[in-house]
Amino acid sequence: MPAIHPEVLAVTERIVARSRDSRAAYLARCKRAQAELAPSQGLSCANLAHGYAALPAQDKLKLRVEHARNLGIVTAYNDMLSAHQPYERYPALIREAARAVGAVAQVAGGVPAMCDGITQGNPGMELSLFSRDAIAMATAVALSHNTFDAAVMLGVCDKIVPGLVMGALQFGHLPVVFVPAGPMASGLPNKEKARVRQLYATGQVGRDALLEAECQAYHGAGTCTFYGTANSNQMLMEIMGLHLPGAAFVHPDSGLRDALTVAAAQRALALSARGDHYLPIAHVVDERAVVNGIVGLLATGGSTNHTIHLVAMARAAGIVIDWDDFDRLSRITPLLARVYPNGAADVNHFHAAGGVAFVIAQLLDVGLLHEDVRTVAGRGLARYTREPVFSDGALRWREGASTSGDPAVLAPAAQPFAAEGGLRLMSGNLGRGVIKVSAVAPEHRVVEAPARVFDSQQALQQAFERGELDRDVVAVVRFQGPMANGMPELHRLTPALGALQDAGHRVALVTDGRMSGASGKVPAVIHVGPEALAGGPLARVRDGDRIRVDAVAGTLTWMGDVAELAARPPASAPRDTFADFSVGRGLFGLFRRNARGAELGGSALDLSELDAPAEPAAPSRAL
């Protein structure tokens, strides 16, 4: 195995040093929990009777007399989300898998699972980011009964997997295996879907044509097939060793998918303290696994949302990372995948061309991943260069592809699509943010133009429809951070901004909000902090100010006398965009008031002993 790249090693050592105290405190808590919270320890007969009351007689007998291992199932099932609908039948599969090895399985609890694709641009989107924290809390509730030897997590999409990881890590003494459901079959190509959306935004086609295109793109059970946050989640769980090898992108209705689900349940039980290979999740998610996750994200052109989610997930394990880590690793990580939005292919094409196994093999060959890590499949990341097959009723693994099955989709590390990972830290007198340039053509990566300032995405859309943006423009959309309104994604702006760019204008977006995991061809500096509500510089920008977005140099600059900018009074926060709609927003006020900045993970939860305090709320904002 090649020596680890010196920069990967340096970043890892930097993270280890920065995290030393918080990581040690976290591991000490997990060690105490393992000693003091063995399943059923401390539970009275009445406690146990409540926990076992509804079990079938045979399972009840196993637990009472044989003291069998008990597997907890935490599920994000609902049948509105296509990605989660397949989970409806997983508990039955998992129960039978547990019985086959002399154990028992119970659904420990359910967690909420909302879809950004449904709420995009609508009131419910303001609950999206903080649903991750609610999912983490719900996971903790599910596992709080102290009756389980191990757990499996059933979740796929944007906030669900990060929330499940954050919650599971609070029970770091338990083995945990993540169980995906797989992508839907390929439908309307993503590039064609984006084209129709842009035609609709410019009034060239009607709503009927738009709806028909969307229904052809999203048409069945499984994950949406573009490489957004949901599918980035699946890649991360694999490269961080929390999936079984090759599990991420197997179709929901295949026999292989069911076999992997059964194997995941049985593996989780084998990893329990009463199994043969005790391995708690606290020892899987370490500094090296987190670095592997960042490198995998960069090499595949994954979702920008993980510059928030990975930070929060790491902090839940006592590990402190920041955007400098992402930036430094991006500079040395080759881009190996072209999957929409940074290519025409979807994740099914990516998987068929060699998928995650090929990417991991290539990155290991050039020393960009830590191989000597602990995974749910065993020691060593090289196990994840294999792919599963199901034949004659048996599941086995074989060596993955050694060459790309489609050079337009997957490239070898020696001949990458780009020398760098395509994620940039952007910093300057307007704050710190990130930009994904892997989908942005080189000629659009530097934009200097007058600003047009908006306090909501609706205001920008209205200005576009009135023809007021038919020029070179840097659109500033502020008061979109975690404290302001829960940091909704602003993906609905993509067709309008894309149309302006296609018309020949120099266009960029600067925001303290988020874009979709499918951030595309328009340069967008996102997650800018400090957010406007906390007194960040974006609150002082005015229409006509000249702003330079330079994704090559990694700079975000207000072109003028900085003293003048600092002397301006900050804009007052607007009335809530959706103030007349409840949709549960009021229940999340506590989260908004306690939210940390995006670079700290955007969470309102206490994730590590060294969490920094929340940014102070601006007094002008009524929450």
Coordinates of C-alpha atoms in Angstrom, one line a residue, residues 114-319:
M114 CA -38.5 15.3 5.2
C115 CA -37.7 15.9 1.6
D116 CA -36.0 19.1 0.4
G117 CA -37.2 18.3 -3.1
I118 CA -40.8 18.7 -1.8
T119 CA -40.3 21.7 0.5
Q120 CA -37.9 23.6 -1.8
G121 CA -39.0 27.3 -1.9
N122 CA -41.9 26.6 0.4
P123 CA -42.6 27.3 4.1
G124 CA -41.6 23.8 5.3
M125 CA -38.1 24.3 4.0
E126 CA -37.3 26.4 7.1
L127 CA -37.5 23.3 9.2
S128 CA -35.1 21.3 7.0
L129 CA -31.7 21.9 8.5
F130 CA -32.9 21.7 12.1
S131 CA -34.8 18.5 11.2
R132 CA -31.2 17.0 11.3
D133 CA -31.0 18.0 15.0
A134 CA -34.5 16.6 15.7
I135 CA -33.5 13.3 14.0
A136 CA -30.4 13.1 16.2
M137 CA -32.6 13.7 19.3
A138 CA -35.1 11.1 18.1
T139 CA -32.3 8.6 17.5
A140 CA -31.2 9.2 21.1
V141 CA -34.7 8.6 22.4
A142 CA -34.9 5.4 20.4
L143 CA -31.7 4.0 21.9
S144 CA -32.3 5.4 25.4
H145 CA -34.0 2.3 26.7
N146 CA -30.7 0.5 27.2
T147 CA -31.9 -2.8 26.0
F148 CA -29.8 -3.1 22.8
D149 CA -26.5 -4.8 22.1
A150 CA -26.2 -3.1 18.7
A151 CA -28.2 -1.0 16.2
V152 CA -28.9 -0.6 12.5
M153 CA -29.8 2.7 11.1
L154 CA -32.3 2.9 8.2
G155 CA -31.9 6.3 6.4
V156 CA -30.8 7.7 3.1
C157 CA -31.6 11.4 2.4
D158 CA -30.2 14.8 3.1
K159 CA -30.5 15.5 6.8
I160 CA -31.5 12.0 7.8
V161 CA -28.2 10.3 7.6
P162 CA -26.2 13.1 9.3
G163 CA -28.9 13.2 12.1
L164 CA -28.7 9.4 12.5
V165 CA -24.9 9.6 12.7
M166 CA -25.0 12.4 15.3
G167 CA -27.6 10.5 17.4
A168 CA -25.9 7.1 17.1
L169 CA -22.6 8.7 18.2
Q170 CA -24.2 9.6 21.5
F171 CA -24.3 5.8 22.1
G172 CA -20.7 5.4 20.9
H173 CA -20.3 2.2 23.0
L174 CA -22.8 0.4 20.6
P175 CA -21.9 -1.1 17.3
V176 CA -23.9 0.6 14.5
V177 CA -24.3 -0.4 10.9
F178 CA -26.0 1.9 8.4
V179 CA -28.4 0.2 5.9
P180 CA -29.2 2.0 2.7
A181 CA -32.2 1.5 0.4
G182 CA -30.6 2.3 -3.0
P183 CA -31.4 4.6 -5.9
M184 CA -34.5 4.5 -8.2
A185 CA -34.1 3.3 -11.7
S186 CA -32.8 5.9 -14.2
G187 CA -35.5 8.1 -15.7
L188 CA -35.4 11.4 -17.6
P189 CA -31.7 12.5 -17.8
N190 CA -30.9 15.1 -15.2
K191 CA -29.5 17.5 -17.8
E192 CA -32.8 17.4 -19.7
K193 CA -34.7 18.0 -16.4
A194 CA -32.6 21.0 -15.7
R195 CA -33.1 22.3 -19.3
V196 CA -36.9 22.1 -18.9
R197 CA -36.8 23.9 -15.5
Q198 CA -34.8 26.7 -17.1
L199 CA -37.3 26.9 -20.0
Y200 CA -40.1 27.2 -17.5
A201 CA -38.3 29.9 -15.6
T202 CA -38.0 32.0 -18.7
G203 CA -41.6 31.4 -19.7
Q204 CA -40.8 29.2 -22.8
V205 CA -42.8 26.2 -21.6
G206 CA -45.8 25.9 -19.3
R207 CA -46.4 24.1 -16.1
D208 CA -47.8 21.0 -17.8
A209 CA -44.4 20.5 -19.6
L210 CA -42.5 21.1 -16.4
L211 CA -44.6 18.7 -14.3
E212 CA -44.3 16.0 -17.0
A213 CA -40.5 16.3 -17.0
E214 CA -40.3 16.2 -13.2
C215 CA -42.5 13.1 -13.1
Q216 CA -40.3 11.4 -15.7
A217 CA -37.2 12.2 -13.6
Y218 CA -38.7 11.2 -10.2
H219 CA -40.8 8.2 -11.0
G220 CA -40.3 5.3 -8.6
A221 CA -39.0 4.0 -5.3
G222 CA -35.5 4.8 -4.4
T223 CA -33.1 7.8 -4.0
C224 CA -33.2 10.6 -6.6
T225 CA -30.5 9.7 -9.1
F226 CA -28.5 12.9 -9.3
Y227 CA -25.4 13.2 -7.1
G228 CA -26.9 15.5 -4.4
T229 CA -26.8 15.3 -0.7
A230 CA -28.7 12.0 -0.4
N231 CA -26.3 10.1 -2.6
S232 CA -23.3 11.9 -1.2
N233 CA -24.5 10.5 2.2
Q234 CA -24.4 7.0 0.8
M235 CA -20.9 7.4 -0.5
L236 CA -19.8 8.8 2.8
M237 CA -21.2 6.0 4.8
E238 CA -19.3 3.6 2.6
I239 CA -15.9 5.3 2.6
M240 CA -16.2 6.0 6.3
G241 CA -16.7 2.3 7.0
L242 CA -20.3 2.4 8.2
H243 CA -21.9 0.5 5.4
L244 CA -21.1 -3.0 4.2
P245 CA -18.8 -2.7 1.1
G246 CA -20.6 -1.9 -2.1
A247 CA -24.0 -1.3 -0.4
A248 CA -24.6 2.3 -1.4
F249 CA -26.1 2.1 -4.9
V250 CA -27.7 -1.3 -5.3
H251 CA -31.3 -1.0 -6.6
P252 CA -34.1 -1.4 -3.9
D253 CA -35.9 -4.2 -5.7
S254 CA -32.9 -6.5 -6.3
G255 CA -32.2 -9.7 -4.5
L256 CA -28.8 -8.3 -3.8
R257 CA -30.3 -5.4 -1.8
D258 CA -32.2 -7.8 0.5
A259 CA -29.1 -9.9 0.9
L260 CA -27.1 -6.9 2.0
T261 CA -29.8 -5.9 4.4
V262 CA -29.8 -9.3 6.1
A263 CA -26.0 -9.3 6.2
A264 CA -25.9 -5.8 7.7
A265 CA -28.2 -6.9 10.5
Q266 CA -26.1 -10.0 11.3
R267 CA -22.9 -8.1 11.1
A268 CA -24.1 -5.5 13.6
L269 CA -24.8 -8.4 16.0
A270 CA -21.4 -9.9 15.4
L271 CA -19.8 -6.6 16.3
S272 CA -21.6 -6.4 19.7
A273 CA -19.8 -6.9 23.0
R274 CA -21.3 -10.3 23.2
G275 CA -20.4 -11.1 19.6
D276 CA -17.1 -12.2 18.1
H277 CA -15.7 -8.9 16.9
Y278 CA -16.7 -6.1 19.3
L279 CA -16.4 -2.7 17.5
P280 CA -18.4 0.3 18.7
I281 CA -19.2 3.1 16.4
A282 CA -16.9 5.4 18.5
H283 CA -14.0 3.5 17.2
V284 CA -15.1 3.5 13.6
V285 CA -15.7 7.3 13.4
D286 CA -12.2 8.6 14.2
E287 CA -10.1 11.4 12.7
R288 CA -8.8 9.2 9.9
A289 CA -12.4 8.1 8.9
V290 CA -13.5 11.8 8.9
V291 CA -10.5 12.7 6.6
N292 CA -11.4 9.8 4.3
G293 CA -14.9 11.1 4.2
I294 CA -13.8 14.6 3.1
V295 CA -11.4 13.2 0.5
G296 CA -14.2 10.9 -0.9
L297 CA -16.6 13.9 -1.1
L298 CA -14.1 15.9 -3.0
A299 CA -13.0 13.2 -5.4
T300 CA -16.6 12.5 -6.4
G301 CA -17.8 16.2 -6.6
G302 CA -20.2 15.6 -3.7
S303 CA -22.7 17.9 -2.0
T304 CA -21.7 21.3 -0.5
N305 CA -24.1 20.6 2.3
H306 CA -21.5 18.3 3.8
T307 CA -19.3 21.3 4.6
I308 CA -22.0 21.7 7.3
H309 CA -23.1 18.1 8.0
L310 CA -19.6 16.5 8.2
V311 CA -18.6 19.2 10.6
A312 CA -21.6 18.4 12.9
M313 CA -21.1 14.6 12.5
A314 CA -17.4 14.9 13.5
R315 CA -18.2 17.1 16.5
A316 CA -20.6 14.5 17.7
A317 CA -17.5 12.2 18.0
G318 CA -15.4 14.9 19.7
I319 CA -13.6 15.7 16.4

